[in-house]
GROMACS .gro file of C-alpha atoms in nm:
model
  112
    1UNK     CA    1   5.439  -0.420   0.220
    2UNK     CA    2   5.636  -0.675   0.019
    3UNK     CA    3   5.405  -0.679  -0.242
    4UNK     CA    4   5.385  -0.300  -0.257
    5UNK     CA    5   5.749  -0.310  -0.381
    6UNK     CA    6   5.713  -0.602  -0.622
    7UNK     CA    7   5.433  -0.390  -0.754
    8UNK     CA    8   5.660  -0.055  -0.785
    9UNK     CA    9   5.978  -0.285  -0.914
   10UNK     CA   10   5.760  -0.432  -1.176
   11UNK     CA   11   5.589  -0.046  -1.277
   12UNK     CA   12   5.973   0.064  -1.302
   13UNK     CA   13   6.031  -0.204  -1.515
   14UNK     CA   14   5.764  -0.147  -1.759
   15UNK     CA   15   5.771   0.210  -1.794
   16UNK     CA   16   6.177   0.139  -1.852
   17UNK     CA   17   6.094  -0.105  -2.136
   18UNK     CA   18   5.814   0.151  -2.249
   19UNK     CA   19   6.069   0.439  -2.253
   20UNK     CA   20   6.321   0.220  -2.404
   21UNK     CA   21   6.116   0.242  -2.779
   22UNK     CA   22   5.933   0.576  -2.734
   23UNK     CA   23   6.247   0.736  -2.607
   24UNK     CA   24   6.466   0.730  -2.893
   25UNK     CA   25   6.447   1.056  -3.088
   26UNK     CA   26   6.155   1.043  -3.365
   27UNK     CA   27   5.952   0.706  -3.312
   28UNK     CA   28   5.667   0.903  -3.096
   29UNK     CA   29   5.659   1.137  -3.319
   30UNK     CA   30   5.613   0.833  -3.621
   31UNK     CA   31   5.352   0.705  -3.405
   32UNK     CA   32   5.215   1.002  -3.325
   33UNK     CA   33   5.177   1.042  -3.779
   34UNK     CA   34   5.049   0.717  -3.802
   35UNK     CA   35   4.756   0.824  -3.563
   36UNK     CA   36   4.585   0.996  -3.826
   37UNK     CA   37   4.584   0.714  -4.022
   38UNK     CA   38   4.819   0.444  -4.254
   39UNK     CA   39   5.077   0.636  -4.491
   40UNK     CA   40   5.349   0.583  -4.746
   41UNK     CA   41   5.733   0.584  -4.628
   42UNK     CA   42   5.736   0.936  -4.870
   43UNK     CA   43   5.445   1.061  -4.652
   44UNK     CA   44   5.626   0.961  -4.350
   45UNK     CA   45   5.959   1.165  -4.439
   46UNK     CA   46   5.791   1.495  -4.467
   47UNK     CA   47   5.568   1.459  -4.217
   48UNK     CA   48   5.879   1.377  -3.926
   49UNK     CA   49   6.047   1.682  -4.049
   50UNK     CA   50   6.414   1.659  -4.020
   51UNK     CA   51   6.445   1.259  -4.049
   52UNK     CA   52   6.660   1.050  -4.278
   53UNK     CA   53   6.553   0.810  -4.478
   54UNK     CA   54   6.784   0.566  -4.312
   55UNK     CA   55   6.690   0.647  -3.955
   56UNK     CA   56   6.287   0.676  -4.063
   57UNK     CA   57   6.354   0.275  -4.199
   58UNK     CA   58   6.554   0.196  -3.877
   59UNK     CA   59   6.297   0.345  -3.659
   60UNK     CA   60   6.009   0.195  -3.816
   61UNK     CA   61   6.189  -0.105  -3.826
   62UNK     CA   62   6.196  -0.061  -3.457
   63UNK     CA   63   5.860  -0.016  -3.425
   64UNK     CA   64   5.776  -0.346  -3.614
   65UNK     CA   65   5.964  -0.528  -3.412
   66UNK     CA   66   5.825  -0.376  -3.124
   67UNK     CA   67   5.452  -0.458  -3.220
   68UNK     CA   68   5.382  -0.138  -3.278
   69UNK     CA   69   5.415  -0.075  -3.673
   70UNK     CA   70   5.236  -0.322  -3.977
   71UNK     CA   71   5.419  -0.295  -4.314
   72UNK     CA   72   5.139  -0.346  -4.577
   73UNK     CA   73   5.278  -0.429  -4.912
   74UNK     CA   74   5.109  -0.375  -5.231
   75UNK     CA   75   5.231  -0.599  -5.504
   76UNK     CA   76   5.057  -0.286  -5.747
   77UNK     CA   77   5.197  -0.165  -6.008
   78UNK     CA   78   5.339   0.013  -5.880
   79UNK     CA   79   5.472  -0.126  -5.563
   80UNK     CA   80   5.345   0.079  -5.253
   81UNK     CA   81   5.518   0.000  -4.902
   82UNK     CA   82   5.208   0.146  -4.637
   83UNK     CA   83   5.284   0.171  -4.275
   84UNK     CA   84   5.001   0.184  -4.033
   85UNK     CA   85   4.939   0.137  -3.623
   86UNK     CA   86   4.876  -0.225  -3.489
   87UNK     CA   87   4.593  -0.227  -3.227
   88UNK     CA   88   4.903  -0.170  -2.963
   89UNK     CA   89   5.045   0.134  -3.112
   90UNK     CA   90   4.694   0.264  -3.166
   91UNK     CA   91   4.637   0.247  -2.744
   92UNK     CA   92   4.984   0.460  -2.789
   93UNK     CA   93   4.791   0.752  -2.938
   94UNK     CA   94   4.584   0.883  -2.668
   95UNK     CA   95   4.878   0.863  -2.400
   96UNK     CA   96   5.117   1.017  -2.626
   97UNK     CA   97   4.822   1.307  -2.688
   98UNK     CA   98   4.808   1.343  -2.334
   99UNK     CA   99   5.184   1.346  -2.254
  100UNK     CA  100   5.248   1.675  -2.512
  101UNK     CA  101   4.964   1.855  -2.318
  102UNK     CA  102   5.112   1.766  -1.984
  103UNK     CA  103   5.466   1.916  -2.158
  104UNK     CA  104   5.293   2.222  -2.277
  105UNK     CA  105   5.173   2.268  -1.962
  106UNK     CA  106   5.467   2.183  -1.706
  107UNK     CA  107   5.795   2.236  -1.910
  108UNK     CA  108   5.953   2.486  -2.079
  109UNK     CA  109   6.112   2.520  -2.423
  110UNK     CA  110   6.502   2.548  -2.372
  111UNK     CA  111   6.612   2.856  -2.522
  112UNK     CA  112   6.854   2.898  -2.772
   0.00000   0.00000   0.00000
């Protein structure tokens, strides 16, 4: 049974660390963009409605650091910064597909 716990410690632990990057407000939804395909910071803003600049740099930022985000410069002209999944944040895609139909189907919208 020991192992059983060391098993459920060590699950904890991961989905902790997990929930630790896709938990702060906008990054799955960045990832979520970038699972269509590689796009421009300007793409980016519009398509996370409602994000700063500063926090859409911070959180991709984040998500570079993370392993989840490649910045793809191109030296142009003109410069073009191009964000795009890493094989990790591609495996992100499907799970974060299936966790919005799980929330459509089990919780409700608070309302205003």
């Amino acid at each position: 049974m020991a192992g059983t716990d060391t098993e459920v410690h060590m699950c904890d632990a991961a989905v902790t660390l997990a929930f630790s990057v896709l938990g702060k407000r906008w990054n799955g939804m960045i990832v979520a963009t970038l699972g269509s395909g590689p796009a421009p910071f300007v793409a980016l803003r519009r398509a996370v409605t409602g994000i700063s600049d500063t926090v859409l740099s911070d959180r991709l930022a984040e998500l570079g650091q993370a392993g989840l985000v490649a910045r793809t410069v191109d030296a142009g002209p003109p410069i073009t910064v191009t964000y795009s999944l890493t094989e990790s944040g591609e495996g992100l895609v499907p799970i974060l597909s299936r966790l919005g139909e799980w929330a459509s189907a089990n919780l409700q919208v608070p309302a205003h």
